[in-house]
XYZ file of N, CA, C and O in Angstrom:
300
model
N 0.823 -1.189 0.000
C 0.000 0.000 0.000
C 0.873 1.262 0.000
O 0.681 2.169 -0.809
N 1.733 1.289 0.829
C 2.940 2.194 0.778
C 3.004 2.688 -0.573
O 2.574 3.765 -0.987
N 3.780 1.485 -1.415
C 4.287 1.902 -3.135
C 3.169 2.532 -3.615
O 3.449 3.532 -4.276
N 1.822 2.258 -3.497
C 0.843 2.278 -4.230
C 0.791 3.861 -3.680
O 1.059 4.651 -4.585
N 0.581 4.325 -2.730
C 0.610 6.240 -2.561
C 1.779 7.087 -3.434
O 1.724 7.949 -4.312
N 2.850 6.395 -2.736
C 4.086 7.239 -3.286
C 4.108 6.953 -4.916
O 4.640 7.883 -5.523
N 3.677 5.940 -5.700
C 3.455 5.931 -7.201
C 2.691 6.955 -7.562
O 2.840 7.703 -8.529
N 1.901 6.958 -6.780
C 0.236 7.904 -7.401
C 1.254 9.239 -7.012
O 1.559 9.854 -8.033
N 1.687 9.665 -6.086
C 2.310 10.726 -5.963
C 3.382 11.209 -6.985
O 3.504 12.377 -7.354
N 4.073 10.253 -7.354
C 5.411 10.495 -8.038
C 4.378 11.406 -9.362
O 4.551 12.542 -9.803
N 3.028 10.110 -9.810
C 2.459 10.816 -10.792
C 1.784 11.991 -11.052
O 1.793 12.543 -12.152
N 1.098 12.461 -9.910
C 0.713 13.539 -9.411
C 2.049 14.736 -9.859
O 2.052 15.507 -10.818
N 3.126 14.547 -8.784
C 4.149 15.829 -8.965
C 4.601 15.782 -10.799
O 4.692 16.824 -11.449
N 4.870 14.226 -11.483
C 5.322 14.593 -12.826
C 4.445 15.069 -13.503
O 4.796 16.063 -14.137
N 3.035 14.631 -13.672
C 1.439 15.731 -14.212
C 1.970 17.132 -13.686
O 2.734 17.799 -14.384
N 1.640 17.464 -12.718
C 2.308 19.014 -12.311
C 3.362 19.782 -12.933
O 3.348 20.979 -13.220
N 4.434 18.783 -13.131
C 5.812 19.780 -13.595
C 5.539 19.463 -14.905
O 6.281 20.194 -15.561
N 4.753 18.641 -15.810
C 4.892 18.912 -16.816
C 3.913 19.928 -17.416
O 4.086 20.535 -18.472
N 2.682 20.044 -16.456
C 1.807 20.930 -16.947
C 2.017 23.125 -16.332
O 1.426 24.152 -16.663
N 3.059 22.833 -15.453
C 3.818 24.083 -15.368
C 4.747 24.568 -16.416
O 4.658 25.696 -16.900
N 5.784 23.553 -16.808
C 6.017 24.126 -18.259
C 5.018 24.740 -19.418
O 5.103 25.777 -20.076
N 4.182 23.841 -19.407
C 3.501 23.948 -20.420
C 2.996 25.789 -20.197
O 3.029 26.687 -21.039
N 2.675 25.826 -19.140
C 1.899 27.142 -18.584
C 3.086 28.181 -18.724
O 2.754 29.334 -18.999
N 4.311 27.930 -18.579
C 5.660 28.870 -18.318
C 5.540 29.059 -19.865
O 5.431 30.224 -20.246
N 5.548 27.826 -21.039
C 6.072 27.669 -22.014
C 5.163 29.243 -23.064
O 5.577 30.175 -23.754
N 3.856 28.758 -22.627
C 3.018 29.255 -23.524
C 2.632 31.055 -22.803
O 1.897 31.809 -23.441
N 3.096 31.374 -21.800
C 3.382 32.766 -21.429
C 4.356 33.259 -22.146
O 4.244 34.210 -22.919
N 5.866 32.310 -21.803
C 7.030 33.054 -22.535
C 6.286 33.478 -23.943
O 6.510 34.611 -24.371
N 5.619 32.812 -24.501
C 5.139 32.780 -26.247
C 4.033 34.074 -26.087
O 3.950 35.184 -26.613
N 3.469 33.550 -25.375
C 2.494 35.349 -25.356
C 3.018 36.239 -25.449
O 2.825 36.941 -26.442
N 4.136 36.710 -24.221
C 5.256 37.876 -23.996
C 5.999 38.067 -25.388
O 6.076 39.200 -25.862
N 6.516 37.035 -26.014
C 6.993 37.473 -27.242
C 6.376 38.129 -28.366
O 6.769 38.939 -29.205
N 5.060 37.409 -28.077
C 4.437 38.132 -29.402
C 3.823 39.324 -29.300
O 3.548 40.075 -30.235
N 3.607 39.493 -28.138
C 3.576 40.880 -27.782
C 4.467 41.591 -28.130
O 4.141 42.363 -29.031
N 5.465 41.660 -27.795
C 6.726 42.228 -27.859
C 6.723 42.336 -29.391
O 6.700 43.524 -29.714
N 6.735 41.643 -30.271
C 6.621 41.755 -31.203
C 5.682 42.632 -32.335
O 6.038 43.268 -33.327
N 4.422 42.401 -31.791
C 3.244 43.501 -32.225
C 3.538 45.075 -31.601
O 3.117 46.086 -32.164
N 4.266 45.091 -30.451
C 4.132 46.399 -29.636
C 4.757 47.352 -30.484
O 4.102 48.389 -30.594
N 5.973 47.312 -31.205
C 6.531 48.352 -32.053
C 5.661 48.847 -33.093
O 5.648 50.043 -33.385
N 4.712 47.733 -33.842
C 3.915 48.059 -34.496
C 2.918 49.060 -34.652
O 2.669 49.806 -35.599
N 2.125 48.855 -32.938
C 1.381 49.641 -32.999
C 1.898 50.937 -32.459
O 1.205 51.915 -32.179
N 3.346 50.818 -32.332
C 3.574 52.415 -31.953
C 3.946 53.439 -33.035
O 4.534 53.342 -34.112
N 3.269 54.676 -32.210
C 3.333 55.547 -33.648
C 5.017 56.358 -34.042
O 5.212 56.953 -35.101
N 6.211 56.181 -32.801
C 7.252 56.521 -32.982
C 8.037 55.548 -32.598
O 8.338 55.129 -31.480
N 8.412 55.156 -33.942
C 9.585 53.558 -33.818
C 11.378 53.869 -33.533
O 11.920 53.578 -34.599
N 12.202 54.229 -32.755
C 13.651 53.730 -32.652
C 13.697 53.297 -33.540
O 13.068 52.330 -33.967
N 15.259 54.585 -34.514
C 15.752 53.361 -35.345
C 17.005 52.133 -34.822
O 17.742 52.130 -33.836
N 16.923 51.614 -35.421
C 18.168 50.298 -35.076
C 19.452 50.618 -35.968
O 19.425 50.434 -37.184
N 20.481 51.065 -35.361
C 21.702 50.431 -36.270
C 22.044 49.406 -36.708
O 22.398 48.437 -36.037
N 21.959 49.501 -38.476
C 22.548 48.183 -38.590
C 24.234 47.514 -38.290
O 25.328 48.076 -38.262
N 23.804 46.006 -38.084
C 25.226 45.660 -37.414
C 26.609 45.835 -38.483
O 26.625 45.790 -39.713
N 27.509 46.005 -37.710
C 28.820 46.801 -38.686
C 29.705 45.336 -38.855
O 30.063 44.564 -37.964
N 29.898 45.259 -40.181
C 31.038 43.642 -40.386
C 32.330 43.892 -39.380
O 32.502 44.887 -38.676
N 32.782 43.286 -39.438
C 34.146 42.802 -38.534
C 35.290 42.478 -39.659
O 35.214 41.584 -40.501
N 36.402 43.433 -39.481
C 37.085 42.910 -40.688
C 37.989 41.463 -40.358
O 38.287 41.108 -39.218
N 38.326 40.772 -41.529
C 38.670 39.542 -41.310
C 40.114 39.575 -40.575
O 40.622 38.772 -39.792
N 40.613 40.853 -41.137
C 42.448 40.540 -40.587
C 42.915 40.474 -39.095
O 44.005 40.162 -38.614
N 41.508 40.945 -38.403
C 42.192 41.380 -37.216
C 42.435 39.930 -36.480
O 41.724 38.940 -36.655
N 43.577 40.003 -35.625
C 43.561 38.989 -34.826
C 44.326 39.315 -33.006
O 45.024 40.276 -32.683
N 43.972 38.403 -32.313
C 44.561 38.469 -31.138
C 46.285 38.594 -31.158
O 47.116 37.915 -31.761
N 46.445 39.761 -30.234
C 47.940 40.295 -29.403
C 48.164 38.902 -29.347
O 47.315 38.012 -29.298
N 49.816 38.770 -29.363
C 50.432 37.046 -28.929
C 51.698 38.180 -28.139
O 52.210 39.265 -28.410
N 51.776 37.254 -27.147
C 53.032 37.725 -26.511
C 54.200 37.238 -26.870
O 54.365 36.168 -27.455
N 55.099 38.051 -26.512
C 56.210 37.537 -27.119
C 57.044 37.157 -25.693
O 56.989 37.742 -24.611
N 57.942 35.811 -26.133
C 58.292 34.749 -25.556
C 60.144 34.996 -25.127
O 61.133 35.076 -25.856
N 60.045 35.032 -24.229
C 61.430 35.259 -23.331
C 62.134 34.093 -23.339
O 61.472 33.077 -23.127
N 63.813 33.922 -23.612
C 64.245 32.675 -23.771
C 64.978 32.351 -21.934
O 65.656 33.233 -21.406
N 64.798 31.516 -21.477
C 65.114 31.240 -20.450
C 65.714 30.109 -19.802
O 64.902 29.186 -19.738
N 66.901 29.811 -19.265
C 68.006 28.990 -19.147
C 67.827 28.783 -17.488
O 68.008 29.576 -16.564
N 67.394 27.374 -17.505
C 67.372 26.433 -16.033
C 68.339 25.329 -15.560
O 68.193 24.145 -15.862
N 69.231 25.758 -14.877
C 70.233 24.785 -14.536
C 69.824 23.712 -13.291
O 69.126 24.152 -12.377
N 70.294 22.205 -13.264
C 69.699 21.329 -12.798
C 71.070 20.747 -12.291
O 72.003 20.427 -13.028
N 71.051 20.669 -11.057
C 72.564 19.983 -10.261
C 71.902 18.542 -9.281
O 70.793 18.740 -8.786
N 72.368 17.556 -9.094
C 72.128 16.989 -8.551
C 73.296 16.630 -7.089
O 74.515 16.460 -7.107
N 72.448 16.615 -6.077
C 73.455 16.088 -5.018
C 73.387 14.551 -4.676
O 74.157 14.069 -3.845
């Protein structure tokens, strides 16, 4: 009888968390499309800069490498 609660339970909490996503899932999706219509209906839109290329040559600083001499004596 034990197993038989804590089963029904396990199923209970996984019904729950999957039907909270679902509820999280389909808000995030509202909020977006909102977000999306909202510029629309406004009557003064921000413009956007468009994004600026990156030229290909540039590359990362390399340091430059010090030559260095380790002497090893044994007793």
């Amino acid at each position: 009888m034990f197993h038989l609660y804590f089963g029904a339970f396990d199923i209970v909490l996984y019904l729950a968390g999957v039907y909270g996503a679902i509820a999280l899932s389909k808000a995030l999706c509202d909020q977006m499309d909102e977000a999306e219509t909202a510029p629309a209906r406004s009557a003064t839109k921000a413009a956007i800069a468009p994004m600026q290329p990156i030229a290909p040559h540039l590359s990362a600083p390399v340091a430059q490498r010090k030559s260095v001499s380790v002497g090893v004596s044994a007793q």
